[in-house]
PDB file of C-alpha atoms in Angstrom:
ATOM      1  CA  UNK M   1      43.951  -9.336 -59.177  1.00 51.00           C
ATOM      2  CA  UNK M   2      45.182  -8.293 -55.655  1.00 52.00           C
ATOM      3  CA  UNK M   3      42.175  -9.479 -54.099  1.00 54.00           C
ATOM      4  CA  UNK M   4      42.206 -13.422 -55.683  1.00 48.00           C
ATOM      5  CA  UNK M   5      46.149 -13.228 -54.360  1.00 45.00           C
ATOM      6  CA  UNK M   6      44.958 -12.465 -50.792  1.00 49.00           C
ATOM      7  CA  UNK M   7      42.041 -15.248 -50.876  1.00 51.00           C
ATOM      8  CA  UNK M   8      44.329 -17.852 -52.049  1.00 45.00           C
ATOM      9  CA  UNK M   9      46.980 -17.161 -49.470  1.00 45.00           C
ATOM     10  CA  UNK M  10      44.439 -16.935 -46.700  1.00 48.00           C
ATOM     11  CA  UNK M  11      43.094 -20.474 -48.117  1.00 50.00           C
ATOM     12  CA  UNK M  12      46.331 -22.171 -48.425  1.00 51.00           C
ATOM     13  CA  UNK M  13      46.955 -20.724 -44.467  1.00 52.00           C
ATOM     14  CA  UNK M  14      44.223 -22.034 -43.224  1.00 45.00           C
ATOM     15  CA  UNK M  15      45.076 -25.589 -44.990  1.00 49.00           C
ATOM     16  CA  UNK M  16      48.128 -25.595 -43.672  1.00 45.00           C
ATOM     17  CA  UNK M  17      47.044 -24.683 -39.851  1.00 46.00           C
ATOM     18  CA  UNK M  18      44.349 -27.579 -39.932  1.00 39.00           C
ATOM     19  CA  UNK M  19      47.241 -29.767 -41.172  1.00 42.00           C
ATOM     20  CA  UNK M  20      49.384 -28.975 -38.469  1.00 43.00           C
ATOM     21  CA  UNK M  21      46.236 -29.243 -36.171  1.00 47.00           C
ATOM     22  CA  UNK M  22      45.998 -32.879 -37.194  1.00 56.00           C
ATOM     23  CA  UNK M  23      49.579 -33.909 -36.434  1.00 63.00           C
ATOM     24  CA  UNK M  24      49.518 -35.754 -32.970  1.00 68.00           C
ATOM     25  CA  UNK M  25      51.444 -34.173 -30.297  1.00 79.00           C
ATOM     26  CA  UNK M  26      54.399 -36.319 -28.705  1.00 71.00           C
ATOM     27  CA  UNK M  27      51.715 -37.251 -25.760  1.00 81.00           C
ATOM     28  CA  UNK M  28      49.490 -38.588 -28.189  1.00 89.00           C
ATOM     29  CA  UNK M  29      52.244 -40.793 -29.809  1.00 91.00           C
ATOM     30  CA  UNK M  30      53.425 -42.283 -26.273  1.00 91.00           C
ATOM     31  CA  UNK M  31      49.614 -43.179 -25.312  1.00 93.00           C
ATOM     32  CA  UNK M  32      49.408 -45.050 -28.504  1.00 94.00           C
ATOM     33  CA  UNK M  33      52.278 -46.846 -28.260  1.00 94.00           C
ATOM     34  CA  UNK M  34      52.123 -47.374 -24.549  1.00 94.00           C
ATOM     35  CA  UNK M  35      48.450 -49.072 -25.284  1.00 94.00           C
ATOM     36  CA  UNK M  36      50.029 -51.051 -28.040  1.00 95.00           C
ATOM     37  CA  UNK M  37      52.915 -52.510 -26.037  1.00 95.00           C
ATOM     38  CA  UNK M  38      50.684 -53.184 -23.159  1.00 95.00           C
ATOM     39  CA  UNK M  39      48.189 -55.252 -25.344  1.00 94.00           C
ATOM     40  CA  UNK M  40      51.099 -57.171 -26.721  1.00 95.00           C
ATOM     41  CA  UNK M  41      51.943 -58.095 -22.713  1.00 94.00           C
ATOM     42  CA  UNK M  42      55.441 -55.679 -23.296  1.00 95.00           C
ATOM     43  CA  UNK M  43      54.693 -54.476 -20.191  1.00 95.00           C
ATOM     44  CA  UNK M  44      58.415 -52.978 -19.397  1.00 94.00           C
ATOM     45  CA  UNK M  45      57.644 -50.704 -22.851  1.00 96.00           C
ATOM     46  CA  UNK M  46      54.353 -49.676 -21.922  1.00 95.00           C
ATOM     47  CA  UNK M  47      55.479 -48.515 -18.343  1.00 96.00           C
ATOM     48  CA  UNK M  48      58.238 -46.129 -20.020  1.00 96.00           C
ATOM     49  CA  UNK M  49      55.466 -44.924 -22.371  1.00 95.00           C
ATOM     50  CA  UNK M  50      53.061 -44.327 -19.819  1.00 95.00           C
ATOM     51  CA  UNK M  51      55.596 -42.133 -18.087  1.00 95.00           C
ATOM     52  CA  UNK M  52      56.302 -40.276 -21.164  1.00 95.00           C
ATOM     53  CA  UNK M  53      52.667 -39.756 -21.713  1.00 94.00           C
ATOM     54  CA  UNK M  54      52.278 -38.239 -17.985  1.00 94.00           C
ATOM     55  CA  UNK M  55      55.258 -35.811 -18.752  1.00 94.00           C
ATOM     56  CA  UNK M  56      53.973 -34.820 -21.908  1.00 92.00           C
ATOM     57  CA  UNK M  57      50.669 -34.275 -21.196  1.00 92.00           C
ATOM     58  CA  UNK M  58      50.109 -32.772 -18.040  1.00 91.00           C
ATOM     59  CA  UNK M  59      46.602 -31.911 -18.481  1.00 91.00           C
ATOM     60  CA  UNK M  60      46.131 -34.795 -20.644  1.00 91.00           C
ATOM     61  CA  UNK M  61      42.645 -36.399 -21.452  1.00 92.00           C
ATOM     62  CA  UNK M  62      44.449 -39.856 -20.369  1.00 94.00           C
ATOM     63  CA  UNK M  63      46.133 -39.416 -17.179  1.00 94.00           C
ATOM     64  CA  UNK M  64      43.527 -41.899 -15.256  1.00 95.00           C
ATOM     65  CA  UNK M  65      44.507 -44.392 -17.799  1.00 95.00           C
ATOM     66  CA  UNK M  66      48.340 -44.103 -17.451  1.00 95.00           C
ATOM     67  CA  UNK M  67      48.210 -43.776 -13.431  1.00 96.00           C
ATOM     68  CA  UNK M  68      46.076 -46.953 -13.287  1.00 96.00           C
ATOM     69  CA  UNK M  69      48.432 -48.931 -15.666  1.00 96.00           C
ATOM     70  CA  UNK M  70      51.497 -47.742 -13.825  1.00 96.00           C
ATOM     71  CA  UNK M  71      50.158 -48.685 -10.684  1.00 96.00           C
ATOM     72  CA  UNK M  72      49.025 -52.030 -12.285  1.00 96.00           C
ATOM     73  CA  UNK M  73      52.214 -52.662 -13.499  1.00 96.00           C
ATOM     74  CA  UNK M  74      53.980 -52.356 -10.394  1.00 96.00           C
ATOM     75  CA  UNK M  75      51.844 -54.603  -8.250  1.00 96.00           C
ATOM     76  CA  UNK M  76      50.565 -57.343 -10.742  1.00 95.00           C
ATOM     77  CA  UNK M  77      53.978 -57.653 -13.021  1.00 95.00           C
ATOM     78  CA  UNK M  78      56.838 -56.227 -11.181  1.00 95.00           C
ATOM     79  CA  UNK M  79      55.906 -56.921  -7.687  1.00 95.00           C
ATOM     80  CA  UNK M  80      57.069 -53.725  -6.651  1.00 97.00           C
ATOM     81  CA  UNK M  81      55.072 -52.593  -3.628  1.00 97.00           C
ATOM     82  CA  UNK M  82      56.961 -49.998  -2.446  1.00 97.00           C
ATOM     83  CA  UNK M  83      56.760 -48.142  -5.950  1.00 97.00           C
ATOM     84  CA  UNK M  84      53.006 -48.898  -5.931  1.00 97.00           C
ATOM     85  CA  UNK M  85      52.994 -46.648  -3.086  1.00 97.00           C
ATOM     86  CA  UNK M  86      54.105 -43.842  -4.384  1.00 97.00           C
ATOM     87  CA  UNK M  87      52.307 -44.029  -7.577  1.00 97.00           C
ATOM     88  CA  UNK M  88      48.670 -44.516  -5.893  1.00 97.00           C
ATOM     89  CA  UNK M  89      49.426 -41.410  -3.287  1.00 97.00           C
ATOM     90  CA  UNK M  90      50.582 -39.106  -6.492  1.00 96.00           C
ATOM     91  CA  UNK M  91      47.407 -40.462  -8.087  1.00 96.00           C
ATOM     92  CA  UNK M  92      45.278 -39.923  -5.484  1.00 97.00           C
ATOM     93  CA  UNK M  93      46.892 -35.660  -4.946  1.00 96.00           C
ATOM     94  CA  UNK M  94      45.483 -35.514  -8.754  1.00 96.00           C
ATOM     95  CA  UNK M  95      42.477 -37.444  -8.906  1.00 95.00           C
ATOM     96  CA  UNK M  96      41.304 -38.001  -5.164  1.00 94.00           C
ATOM     97  CA  UNK M  97      38.576 -35.296  -5.406  1.00 94.00           C
ATOM     98  CA  UNK M  98      36.233 -37.448  -7.425  1.00 94.00           C
ATOM     99  CA  UNK M  99      34.667 -39.853  -5.135  1.00 94.00           C
ATOM    100  CA  UNK M 100      34.851 -42.960  -6.781  1.00 94.00           C
ATOM    101  CA  UNK M 101      38.420 -42.483  -8.055  1.00 95.00           C
ATOM    102  CA  UNK M 102      39.323 -41.478  -4.442  1.00 96.00           C
ATOM    103  CA  UNK M 103      37.310 -44.539  -3.413  1.00 97.00           C
ATOM    104  CA  UNK M 104      39.367 -46.810  -5.970  1.00 96.00           C
ATOM    105  CA  UNK M 105      42.798 -45.619  -5.209  1.00 97.00           C
ATOM    106  CA  UNK M 106      42.780 -45.438  -1.864  1.00 97.00           C
ATOM    107  CA  UNK M 107      41.324 -49.224  -1.762  1.00 98.00           C
ATOM    108  CA  UNK M 108      44.128 -50.439  -3.753  1.00 97.00           C
ATOM    109  CA  UNK M 109      46.532 -48.299  -1.452  1.00 98.00           C
ATOM    110  CA  UNK M 110      45.361 -49.981   1.687  1.00 98.00           C
ATOM    111  CA  UNK M 111      45.686 -53.409   0.077  1.00 98.00           C
ATOM    112  CA  UNK M 112      49.033 -52.354  -1.043  1.00 98.00           C
ATOM    113  CA  UNK M 113      50.104 -51.486   2.571  1.00 98.00           C
ATOM    114  CA  UNK M 114      48.315 -55.000   3.734  1.00 97.00           C
ATOM    115  CA  UNK M 115      50.680 -56.555   1.621  1.00 97.00           C
ATOM    116  CA  UNK M 116      53.974 -54.757   2.901  1.00 97.00           C
ATOM    117  CA  UNK M 117      52.646 -55.868   6.326  1.00 96.00           C
ATOM    118  CA  UNK M 118      51.829 -51.889   7.081  1.00 97.00           C
ATOM    119  CA  UNK M 119      48.293 -52.767   9.245  1.00 96.00           C
ATOM    120  CA  UNK M 120      48.082 -49.240  10.717  1.00 96.00           C
ATOM    121  CA  UNK M 121      48.533 -47.406   7.157  1.00 97.00           C
ATOM    122  CA  UNK M 122      46.347 -49.778   5.330  1.00 98.00           C
ATOM    123  CA  UNK M 123      43.762 -49.023   8.072  1.00 97.00           C
ATOM    124  CA  UNK M 124      44.308 -45.345   7.886  1.00 97.00           C
ATOM    125  CA  UNK M 125      43.368 -45.803   3.843  1.00 98.00           C
ATOM    126  CA  UNK M 126      40.455 -47.677   4.193  1.00 97.00           C
ATOM    127  CA  UNK M 127      39.464 -45.001   6.674  1.00 97.00           C
ATOM    128  CA  UNK M 128      40.025 -42.565   3.925  1.00 96.00           C
ATOM    129  CA  UNK M 129      37.879 -45.023   1.669  1.00 96.00           C
ATOM    130  CA  UNK M 130      34.895 -44.506   3.836  1.00 96.00           C
ATOM    131  CA  UNK M 131      34.819 -41.048   3.287  1.00 95.00           C
ATOM    132  CA  UNK M 132      34.826 -41.416   0.068  1.00 96.00           C
ATOM    133  CA  UNK M 133      32.020 -44.196  -0.222  1.00 94.00           C
ATOM    134  CA  UNK M 134      29.492 -42.019   1.495  1.00 89.00           C
ATOM    135  CA  UNK M 135      27.095 -41.832  -1.167  1.00 88.00           C
ATOM    136  CA  UNK M 136      27.995 -45.616  -2.572  1.00 92.00           C
ATOM    137  CA  UNK M 137      26.777 -48.086   0.016  1.00 92.00           C
ATOM    138  CA  UNK M 138      27.730 -51.281  -1.489  1.00 93.00           C
ATOM    139  CA  UNK M 139      31.558 -49.603  -1.531  1.00 96.00           C
ATOM    140  CA  UNK M 140      31.191 -48.646   2.172  1.00 96.00           C
ATOM    141  CA  UNK M 141      30.375 -52.294   2.903  1.00 96.00           C
ATOM    142  CA  UNK M 142      33.066 -53.612   0.934  1.00 96.00           C
ATOM    143  CA  UNK M 143      35.137 -51.436   2.886  1.00 97.00           C
ATOM    144  CA  UNK M 144      34.134 -51.929   6.584  1.00 97.00           C
ATOM    145  CA  UNK M 145      34.443 -56.322   5.439  1.00 97.00           C
ATOM    146  CA  UNK M 146      37.923 -55.383   4.422  1.00 97.00           C
ATOM    147  CA  UNK M 147      38.611 -53.432   7.046  1.00 97.00           C
ATOM    148  CA  UNK M 148      37.010 -56.021   9.678  1.00 97.00           C
ATOM    149  CA  UNK M 149      39.302 -58.863   8.180  1.00 96.00           C
ATOM    150  CA  UNK M 150      42.574 -56.568   8.797  1.00 97.00           C
ATOM    151  CA  UNK M 151      41.283 -55.982  12.478  1.00 97.00           C
ATOM    152  CA  UNK M 152      41.183 -59.693  12.769  1.00 95.00           C
ATOM    153  CA  UNK M 153      44.669 -60.375  11.364  1.00 94.00           C
ATOM    154  CA  UNK M 154      45.533 -57.932  14.101  1.00 94.00           C
ATOM    155  CA  UNK M 155      43.892 -59.733  17.037  1.00 94.00           C
ATOM    156  CA  UNK M 156      41.703 -56.846  17.602  1.00 96.00           C
ATOM    157  CA  UNK M 157      38.394 -58.373  17.895  1.00 95.00           C
ATOM    158  CA  UNK M 158      36.882 -55.161  19.664  1.00 95.00           C
ATOM    159  CA  UNK M 159      37.360 -53.393  16.746  1.00 97.00           C
ATOM    160  CA  UNK M 160      36.236 -56.448  14.505  1.00 97.00           C
ATOM    161  CA  UNK M 161      32.563 -56.270  16.415  1.00 97.00           C
ATOM    162  CA  UNK M 162      32.406 -52.749  16.370  1.00 97.00           C
ATOM    163  CA  UNK M 163      33.295 -52.470  12.491  1.00 97.00           C
ATOM    164  CA  UNK M 164      30.977 -55.348  11.432  1.00 97.00           C
ATOM    165  CA  UNK M 165      27.942 -54.225  13.555  1.00 96.00           C
ATOM    166  CA  UNK M 166      28.178 -50.868  11.448  1.00 96.00           C
ATOM    167  CA  UNK M 167      28.601 -52.605   8.487  1.00 96.00           C
ATOM    168  CA  UNK M 168      25.141 -54.207   9.239  1.00 96.00           C
ATOM    169  CA  UNK M 169      23.480 -51.115  10.386  1.00 94.00           C
ATOM    170  CA  UNK M 170      24.574 -49.056   7.311  1.00 92.00           C
ATOM    171  CA  UNK M 171      24.261 -51.550   4.789  1.00 93.00           C
ATOM    172  CA  UNK M 172      22.114 -50.636   1.572  1.00 90.00           C
ATOM    173  CA  UNK M 173      20.560 -53.908   0.842  1.00 93.00           C
ATOM    174  CA  UNK M 174      19.677 -57.293   2.619  1.00 94.00           C
ATOM    175  CA  UNK M 175      22.477 -59.409   1.119  1.00 94.00           C
ATOM    176  CA  UNK M 176      25.081 -56.981   2.345  1.00 95.00           C
ATOM    177  CA  UNK M 177      23.316 -57.067   5.595  1.00 96.00           C
ATOM    178  CA  UNK M 178      23.851 -60.552   5.878  1.00 96.00           C
ATOM    179  CA  UNK M 179      26.960 -60.660   4.769  1.00 96.00           C
ATOM    180  CA  UNK M 180      28.561 -58.336   7.540  1.00 97.00           C
ATOM    181  CA  UNK M 181      26.542 -60.344   9.875  1.00 97.00           C
ATOM    182  CA  UNK M 182      28.057 -63.701   8.581  1.00 97.00           C
ATOM    183  CA  UNK M 183      31.256 -61.934   9.266  1.00 96.00           C
ATOM    184  CA  UNK M 184      30.627 -60.873  12.685  1.00 97.00           C
ATOM    185  CA  UNK M 185      29.092 -64.448  13.346  1.00 97.00           C
ATOM    186  CA  UNK M 186      32.338 -66.148  12.243  1.00 95.00           C
ATOM    187  CA  UNK M 187      34.679 -63.530  14.084  1.00 96.00           C
ATOM    188  CA  UNK M 188      32.849 -64.277  17.152  1.00 96.00           C
ATOM    189  CA  UNK M 189      33.138 -68.361  16.799  1.00 94.00           C
ATOM    190  CA  UNK M 190      36.972 -67.374  16.334  1.00 93.00           C
ATOM    191  CA  UNK M 191      37.227 -66.529  19.801  1.00 94.00           C
ATOM    192  CA  UNK M 192      34.395 -69.029  21.113  1.00 93.00           C
ATOM    193  CA  UNK M 193      31.869 -66.387  21.716  1.00 95.00           C
ATOM    194  CA  UNK M 194      29.184 -68.798  20.986  1.00 95.00           C
ATOM    195  CA  UNK M 195      25.986 -67.188  22.377  1.00 95.00           C
ATOM    196  CA  UNK M 196      26.840 -63.694  20.488  1.00 96.00           C
ATOM    197  CA  UNK M 197      27.724 -65.786  16.978  1.00 97.00           C
ATOM    198  CA  UNK M 198      24.414 -67.511  17.625  1.00 97.00           C
ATOM    199  CA  UNK M 199      22.398 -64.131  18.279  1.00 96.00           C
ATOM    200  CA  UNK M 200      24.160 -62.703  14.587  1.00 97.00           C
ATOM    201  CA  UNK M 201      22.983 -65.632  12.771  1.00 97.00           C
ATOM    202  CA  UNK M 202      19.566 -65.722  14.011  1.00 96.00           C
ATOM    203  CA  UNK M 203      19.520 -61.780  13.080  1.00 96.00           C
ATOM    204  CA  UNK M 204      20.772 -62.649   9.556  1.00 96.00           C
ATOM    205  CA  UNK M 205      18.339 -65.718   9.393  1.00 96.00           C
ATOM    206  CA  UNK M 206      15.373 -63.324   9.813  1.00 95.00           C
ATOM    207  CA  UNK M 207      16.046 -61.484   6.828  1.00 95.00           C
ATOM    208  CA  UNK M 208      13.925 -61.545   3.965  1.00 90.00           C
ATOM    209  CA  UNK M 209      15.746 -61.529   0.449  1.00 88.00           C
ATOM    210  CA  UNK M 210      18.807 -62.951   1.307  1.00 93.00           C
ATOM    211  CA  UNK M 211      20.539 -65.302  -1.459  1.00 93.00           C
ATOM    212  CA  UNK M 212      20.196 -69.256  -1.006  1.00 94.00           C
ATOM    213  CA  UNK M 213      24.121 -69.615  -0.508  1.00 94.00           C
ATOM    214  CA  UNK M 214      24.301 -66.918   2.480  1.00 94.00           C
ATOM    215  CA  UNK M 215      21.357 -68.769   4.059  1.00 96.00           C
ATOM    216  CA  UNK M 216      22.841 -72.096   3.751  1.00 96.00           C
ATOM    217  CA  UNK M 217      26.260 -71.090   4.979  1.00 96.00           C
ATOM    218  CA  UNK M 218      24.874 -69.396   7.999  1.00 97.00           C
ATOM    219  CA  UNK M 219      22.512 -72.301   8.862  1.00 97.00           C
ATOM    220  CA  UNK M 220      26.096 -74.571   8.374  1.00 97.00           C
ATOM    221  CA  UNK M 221      27.619 -72.096  11.118  1.00 97.00           C
ATOM    222  CA  UNK M 222      24.470 -72.350  13.177  1.00 97.00           C
ATOM    223  CA  UNK M 223      25.007 -76.163  13.024  1.00 96.00           C
ATOM    224  CA  UNK M 224      28.524 -75.875  14.223  1.00 95.00           C
ATOM    225  CA  UNK M 225      27.282 -73.921  17.600  1.00 96.00           C
ATOM    226  CA  UNK M 226      24.830 -76.165  18.103  1.00 96.00           C
ATOM    227  CA  UNK M 227      27.038 -78.964  17.720  1.00 94.00           C
ATOM    228  CA  UNK M 228      29.288 -77.206  20.149  1.00 93.00           C
ATOM    229  CA  UNK M 229      26.613 -77.097  22.970  1.00 93.00           C
ATOM    230  CA  UNK M 230      26.187 -80.639  22.272  1.00 93.00           C
ATOM    231  CA  UNK M 231      22.658 -80.380  21.053  1.00 94.00           C
ATOM    232  CA  UNK M 232      23.427 -82.814  18.649  1.00 94.00           C
ATOM    233  CA  UNK M 233      19.489 -82.983  17.290  1.00 94.00           C
ATOM    234  CA  UNK M 234      18.973 -79.723  16.775  1.00 95.00           C
ATOM    235  CA  UNK M 235      22.471 -79.474  14.708  1.00 95.00           C
ATOM    236  CA  UNK M 236      21.288 -82.658  12.861  1.00 95.00           C
ATOM    237  CA  UNK M 237      18.078 -80.852  11.858  1.00 95.00           C
ATOM    238  CA  UNK M 238      19.686 -77.925  10.701  1.00 96.00           C
ATOM    239  CA  UNK M 239      22.432 -79.835   8.655  1.00 96.00           C
ATOM    240  CA  UNK M 240      19.511 -82.032   6.855  1.00 95.00           C
ATOM    241  CA  UNK M 241      17.751 -78.992   5.670  1.00 96.00           C
ATOM    242  CA  UNK M 242      20.700 -77.575   3.492  1.00 96.00           C
ATOM    243  CA  UNK M 243      21.980 -80.747   2.374  1.00 95.00           C
ATOM    244  CA  UNK M 244      20.661 -79.656  -1.417  1.00 95.00           C
ATOM    245  CA  UNK M 245      20.836 -75.571  -0.932  1.00 95.00           C
ATOM    246  CA  UNK M 246      25.070 -75.975   0.756  1.00 95.00           C
ATOM    247  CA  UNK M 247      27.796 -75.209  -1.718  1.00 93.00           C
ATOM    248  CA  UNK M 248      29.256 -78.625  -1.234  1.00 95.00           C
ATOM    249  CA  UNK M 249      26.454 -81.199  -1.002  1.00 94.00           C
ATOM    250  CA  UNK M 250      29.614 -83.843   0.175  1.00 95.00           C
ATOM    251  CA  UNK M 251      30.727 -81.485   3.060  1.00 95.00           C
ATOM    252  CA  UNK M 252      26.982 -81.638   4.787  1.00 95.00           C
ATOM    253  CA  UNK M 253      26.730 -85.350   4.238  1.00 95.00           C
ATOM    254  CA  UNK M 254      30.325 -85.681   6.001  1.00 94.00           C
ATOM    255  CA  UNK M 255      29.122 -83.867   8.830  1.00 93.00           C
ATOM    256  CA  UNK M 256      25.865 -85.704   9.257  1.00 94.00           C
ATOM    257  CA  UNK M 257      27.632 -88.934   9.188  1.00 93.00           C
ATOM    258  CA  UNK M 258      30.342 -87.915  11.901  1.00 91.00           C
ATOM    259  CA  UNK M 259      27.534 -86.662  14.168  1.00 91.00           C
ATOM    260  CA  UNK M 260      27.324 -88.247  17.616  1.00 87.00           C
ATOM    261  CA  UNK M 261      24.241 -90.844  17.516  1.00 76.00           C
ATOM    262  CA  UNK M 262      21.031 -88.760  18.754  1.00 64.00           C
ATOM    263  CA  UNK M 263      18.910 -90.420  21.234  1.00 61.00           C
ATOM    264  CA  UNK M 264      15.753 -91.186  19.901  1.00 54.00           C
ATOM    265  CA  UNK M 265      12.908 -89.311  21.574  1.00 57.00           C
ATOM    266  CA  UNK M 266      10.977 -91.996  24.399  1.00 59.00           C
ATOM    267  CA  UNK M 267       7.667 -92.938  23.775  1.00 58.00           C
ATOM    268  CA  UNK M 268       5.097 -91.860  26.205  1.00 64.00           C
ATOM    269  CA  UNK M 269       3.700 -94.650  28.122  1.00 59.00           C
ATOM    270  CA  UNK M 270      -0.294 -94.597  27.577  1.00 63.00           C
ATOM    271  CA  UNK M 271      -2.177 -95.733  30.453  1.00 64.00           C
ATOM    272  CA  UNK M 272      -4.927 -98.579  29.613  1.00 61.00           C
ATOM    273  CA  UNK M 273      -7.892 -98.181  28.690  1.00 66.00           C
ATOM    274  CA  UNK M 274     -10.730 -99.091  30.917  1.00 56.00           C
TER     275      UNK M 274
END
């Protein structure tokens, strides 16, 4: 009887332990409420619940989700960019050891600093991105393109050219290389460095396996350069070659209609036969 009672009490104890272990923790309740609020568009409530989750679960499995949502709400819902900087920097301290997470956080931080007008801090953030992107060629290209546009806004065309040339040299695919070269050509055209722009475009057009759209955009820009050089015949020939492939056919047709008249080639005189 005594043995039976001990076994019975042990079973009851185990049942109570299992029942208690199945009860949600305060952090689990917070994350469920946060997701519910977020899905319904109650972002301010979701923000508070995600914050409570981070406090309640210092080793929680959903901390990355909470950080992501908090930074997203700060930027896209509330427009609180200074708060977003604090959140992203705290997130980076916790999750930055993972290369993919570190790249994403630093890229977001670079964008936030850019919106705030702090371009130097934005560049610093993108430089950290490059360290995390060492094994991700497509992320390296994306980061370098963004940095080049930022340098262009700063009027630092030397850094623009260096960044985009490095981008082209390290690109992991023909399309990525083409994108870097196209941005390089555009940047040279902005400062009227036509010969360098032309060289970049000719290198681009020599690549195999690039998209039809990229090729058409590049030919359109090359036609601009020939038109600037008053080589209207070449410009016309280039534009005619992309009438059917350029994203907006009417733009090409309009450019062709506004080109100066191209003089006809003189017909060589043939001496009469004896």
